[in-house]
């Protein structure tokens, strides 16, 4: 069974840092690109970042560029999102999801999310 | 940035009725559009990809159509478990989502 499990969320003060992890199982992790999305409380879905299979190609939303860093460790089947200089507007549930060639490179499997709260 | 607009914002229907949800893009996204279903407290679930292809395990009552800037998700006969929020999502240029359509009773 394909599974993605996020962790690392929590409460942090503005300007602080967190590192989210997304551990994958049930598929050949190193063959799939992975995205991070987020959803502020009561709001819609927003794309945050994505990483290719070997970790050398990364992309970011303008809102997080220069503050967030996506990386992966294929030996550990894990993708990370290092979040620095956090702001109140970064408060959201963060989801990781894999792309799938067989679904037009749309994300077909998502984790359940981890909540990040940025507040003083 | 490609902006996706969904209508209506809320669709109030009863089980057994037909639901028609619309998604319009601010510029052409070709067929690089997907539909997701999300229930409260859950992750999004992929329903339709490339505008009209059902994802694995998705019932045939869900269908997608359109290309370019105008897309439609149709649920032919609503089941109780279909009451949820539906998002359209494009990956033609960047990655953006529509604001969602809530289908409720």
Short mmCIF file of C-alpha atoms in Angstrom, two decimals:
data_model
loop_
_atom_site.label_atom_id
_atom_site.label_comp_id
_atom_site.label_asym_id
_atom_site.label_seq_id
_atom_site.Cartn_x
_atom_site.Cartn_y
_atom_site.Cartn_z
CA UNK A 1 0.00 0.00 0.00
CA UNK A 2 1.30 3.43 -0.96
CA UNK A 3 1.73 5.58 2.12
CA UNK A 4 3.17 8.99 2.90
CA UNK A 5 3.44 10.14 6.49
CA UNK A 6 4.34 13.69 7.46
CA UNK A 7 5.80 14.74 10.78
CA UNK A 8 7.62 17.65 12.33
CA UNK A 9 4.81 20.14 12.61
CA UNK A 10 4.16 22.14 15.73
CA UNK A 11 3.97 25.62 17.19
CA UNK A 12 6.74 28.14 16.60
CA UNK A 13 7.20 31.87 17.07
CA UNK A 14 7.54 34.21 14.10
CA UNK A 15 11.09 34.10 12.79
CA UNK A 16 11.56 30.54 13.99
CA UNK A 17 12.33 27.36 12.10
CA UNK A 18 10.87 23.89 11.63
CA UNK A 19 11.82 20.89 9.57
CA UNK A 20 9.06 18.73 8.20
CA UNK A 21 9.61 15.14 7.14
CA UNK A 22 7.63 12.98 4.75
CA UNK A 23 8.35 9.26 4.94
CA UNK A 24 7.16 7.14 2.04
CA UNK A 25 6.46 3.44 1.78
CA UNK A 26 4.81 0.95 -0.53
CA UNK A 27 6.42 2.16 -3.73
CA UNK A 28 9.82 2.84 -5.31
CA UNK A 29 10.33 6.22 -3.70
CA UNK A 30 13.42 7.16 -5.70
CA UNK A 31 11.43 7.05 -8.95
CA UNK A 32 8.89 9.72 -8.00
CA UNK A 33 8.91 13.48 -7.75
CA UNK A 34 7.43 14.81 -4.52
CA UNK A 35 5.55 18.00 -3.70
CA UNK A 36 4.69 19.90 -0.58
CA UNK A 37 1.31 21.64 -0.47
CA UNK A 38 -0.30 23.56 2.34
CA UNK A 39 -3.76 24.56 3.48
CA UNK A 40 -4.36 27.38 5.91
CA UNK A 41 -7.23 26.82 8.36
CA UNK A 42 -10.51 27.00 6.48
CA UNK A 43 -8.79 27.91 3.22
CA UNK A 44 -7.90 26.24 -0.05
CA UNK A 45 -4.91 24.27 -1.26
CA UNK A 46 -1.66 25.98 -2.19
CA UNK A 47 1.42 24.49 -3.79
CA UNK A 48 4.64 25.11 -1.85
CA UNK A 49 7.53 23.22 -3.41
CA UNK A 50 8.56 20.18 -5.42
CA UNK A 51 11.65 18.07 -5.87
CA UNK A 52 12.68 15.71 -8.64
CA UNK A 53 13.88 12.14 -8.23
CA UNK A 54 17.57 12.81 -7.49
CA UNK A 55 17.03 16.03 -5.58
CA UNK A 56 18.93 18.25 -7.99
CA UNK A 57 15.90 20.05 -9.42
CA UNK A 58 13.76 21.96 -6.95
CA UNK A 59 11.05 24.59 -7.33
CA UNK A 60 9.35 26.92 -4.86
CA UNK A 61 6.34 29.15 -4.65
CA UNK A 62 7.30 32.82 -4.59
CA UNK A 63 5.83 33.13 -1.10
CA UNK A 64 8.43 30.75 0.37
CA UNK A 65 11.40 31.21 -1.95
CA UNK A 66 14.57 31.97 0.01
CA UNK A 67 13.01 30.79 3.29
CA UNK A 68 12.10 27.15 2.64
CA UNK A 69 14.34 24.37 1.33
CA UNK A 70 13.15 21.03 0.01
CA UNK A 71 15.48 18.04 -0.01
CA UNK A 72 15.31 14.26 -0.08
CA UNK A 73 17.17 11.20 1.11
CA UNK A 74 16.30 8.30 -1.15
CA UNK A 75 18.09 5.85 1.15
CA UNK A 76 15.60 6.80 3.87
CA UNK A 77 12.57 7.19 1.58
CA UNK A 78 12.16 10.67 3.01
CA UNK A 79 11.57 14.19 1.75
CA UNK A 80 12.22 17.16 3.99
CA UNK A 81 10.99 20.74 4.06
CA UNK A 82 13.24 23.03 6.04
CA UNK A 83 11.26 26.14 6.93
CA UNK A 84 13.12 29.20 8.20
CA UNK A 85 12.04 32.76 8.99
CA UNK A 86 8.51 31.56 9.57
CA UNK A 87 5.66 34.04 9.41
CA UNK A 88 2.11 33.98 10.71
CA UNK A 89 0.88 33.46 7.15
CA UNK A 90 2.80 30.16 6.99
CA UNK A 91 0.33 28.69 9.47
CA UNK A 92 -1.25 25.73 7.70
CA UNK A 93 -1.53 22.00 7.41
CA UNK A 94 1.35 20.84 5.23
CA UNK A 95 0.83 17.86 2.96
CA UNK A 96 3.40 15.91 0.99
CA UNK A 97 2.31 14.12 -2.16
CA UNK A 98 3.93 12.16 -4.94
CA UNK A 99 3.63 12.79 -8.64
CA UNK A 100 2.70 9.86 -10.80
CA UNK A 101 3.47 9.41 -14.47
CA UNK A 102 0.37 7.22 -14.75
CA UNK A 103 -1.89 10.05 -13.58
CA UNK A 104 -0.48 12.70 -15.87
CA UNK A 105 2.09 13.74 -13.26
CA UNK A 106 -0.69 14.89 -10.95
CA UNK A 107 -0.33 13.91 -7.32
CA UNK A 108 -2.22 10.69 -6.76
CA UNK A 109 -1.14 9.88 -3.19
CA UNK A 110 -1.05 12.33 -0.30
CA UNK A 111 -0.11 12.15 3.33
CA UNK A 112 -2.56 13.13 6.05
CA UNK A 113 -0.73 16.36 6.77
CA UNK A 114 1.08 17.98 9.67
CA UNK A 115 -0.03 21.23 11.27
CA UNK A 116 2.35 24.18 11.53
CA UNK A 117 1.27 27.07 13.71
CA UNK A 118 3.28 30.30 13.69
CA UNK A 119 2.22 32.59 16.48
CA UNK A 120 3.74 34.79 19.13
CA UNK B 1 0.28 33.00 -12.52
CA UNK B 2 -2.66 31.05 -13.92
CA UNK B 3 -5.75 31.77 -11.84
CA UNK B 4 -8.47 29.15 -11.59
CA UNK B 5 -12.02 30.23 -10.83
CA UNK B 6 -14.63 27.74 -9.69
CA UNK B 7 -18.39 28.07 -9.74
CA UNK B 8 -20.61 27.89 -7.94
CA UNK B 9 -18.96 28.37 -4.57
CA UNK B 10 -21.60 26.17 -2.97
CA UNK B 11 -23.90 23.63 -4.56
CA UNK B 12 -26.82 22.48 -2.46
CA UNK B 13 -28.24 19.22 -3.74
CA UNK B 14 -29.80 15.97 -2.57
CA UNK B 15 -28.59 12.38 -2.94
CA UNK B 16 -29.45 11.07 -6.37
CA UNK B 17 -29.23 14.47 -8.04
CA UNK B 18 -26.72 15.45 -10.70
CA UNK B 19 -23.91 17.85 -9.80
CA UNK B 20 -22.17 20.03 -12.35
CA UNK B 21 -19.09 21.93 -11.19
CA UNK B 22 -17.22 24.45 -13.30
CA UNK B 23 -13.58 25.52 -13.41
CA UNK B 24 -12.30 28.34 -15.59
CA UNK B 25 -8.63 29.18 -16.15
CA UNK B 26 -7.32 32.69 -16.75
CA UNK B 27 -5.36 31.34 -19.73
CA UNK B 28 -5.23 28.03 -21.54
CA UNK B 29 -3.97 25.06 -19.54
CA UNK B 30 -4.51 22.66 -22.44
CA UNK B 31 -5.70 19.45 -20.74
CA UNK B 32 -3.34 19.69 -17.77
CA UNK B 33 -6.12 19.91 -15.26
CA UNK B 34 -7.16 17.67 -12.39
CA UNK B 35 -10.03 17.49 -9.95
CA UNK B 36 -9.64 16.63 -6.26
CA UNK B 37 -12.18 15.82 -3.59
CA UNK B 38 -11.50 16.80 0.01
CA UNK B 39 -13.49 15.96 3.10
CA UNK B 40 -13.06 17.72 6.43
CA UNK B 41 -9.84 16.74 8.14
CA UNK B 42 -8.68 14.57 5.26
CA UNK B 43 -6.12 14.81 2.50
CA UNK B 44 -7.28 15.59 -1.03
CA UNK B 45 -8.20 12.61 -3.19
CA UNK B 46 -7.45 12.62 -6.91
CA UNK B 47 -10.61 12.05 -8.95
CA UNK B 48 -9.80 13.16 -12.49
CA UNK B 49 -6.51 13.90 -14.23
CA UNK B 50 -5.73 15.33 -17.66
CA UNK B 51 -9.22 16.83 -17.68
CA UNK B 52 -11.15 13.66 -18.35
CA UNK B 53 -9.37 10.56 -17.04
CA UNK B 54 -10.66 8.92 -13.90
CA UNK B 55 -8.03 7.96 -11.35
CA UNK B 56 -7.80 4.40 -10.13
CA UNK B 57 -10.73 3.35 -7.99
CA UNK B 58 -12.89 6.37 -8.77
CA UNK B 59 -16.52 5.46 -9.49
CA UNK B 60 -17.90 5.96 -12.96
CA UNK B 61 -20.43 8.52 -11.68
CA UNK B 62 -17.54 11.01 -11.70
CA UNK B 63 -16.62 12.42 -15.09
CA UNK B 64 -14.55 15.34 -16.31
CA UNK B 65 -14.59 17.29 -19.54
CA UNK B 66 -13.12 20.37 -21.16
CA UNK B 67 -9.86 21.74 -22.45
CA UNK B 68 -8.17 25.08 -22.80
CA UNK B 69 -9.85 27.37 -20.27
CA UNK B 70 -13.20 25.76 -19.44
CA UNK B 71 -13.62 22.52 -17.54
CA UNK B 72 -16.47 20.63 -15.91
CA UNK B 73 -16.69 17.95 -13.26
CA UNK B 74 -19.96 16.05 -13.30
CA UNK B 75 -21.25 13.70 -10.64
CA UNK B 76 -24.10 11.89 -12.34
CA UNK B 77 -25.99 10.80 -9.23
CA UNK B 78 -24.82 12.00 -5.84
CA UNK B 79 -24.12 9.46 -3.16
CA UNK B 80 -24.04 10.49 0.53
CA UNK B 81 -20.24 10.16 0.59
CA UNK B 82 -19.86 12.68 -2.28
CA UNK B 83 -20.74 15.67 -0.12
CA UNK B 84 -17.37 17.39 0.12
CA UNK B 85 -15.27 20.20 -1.34
CA UNK B 86 -13.98 19.84 -4.88
CA UNK B 87 -10.89 21.62 -6.18
CA UNK B 88 -9.60 21.96 -9.71
CA UNK B 89 -5.80 22.08 -10.12
CA UNK B 90 -3.58 22.93 -13.08
CA UNK B 91 0.05 22.04 -13.73
CA UNK B 92 0.41 23.55 -17.21
CA UNK B 93 2.38 26.52 -15.90
CA UNK B 94 3.30 26.34 -12.27
CA UNK B 95 0.85 24.71 -9.93
CA UNK B 96 -2.36 26.42 -8.86
CA UNK B 97 -5.71 25.41 -7.41
CA UNK B 98 -9.16 26.87 -7.69
CA UNK B 99 -10.87 28.11 -4.51
CA UNK B 100 -13.12 25.06 -4.38
CA UNK B 101 -16.81 24.21 -4.71
CA UNK B 102 -18.58 22.88 -1.66
CA UNK B 103 -21.22 20.29 -2.45
CA UNK B 104 -23.61 20.02 0.44
CA UNK B 105 -27.10 18.88 1.23
#
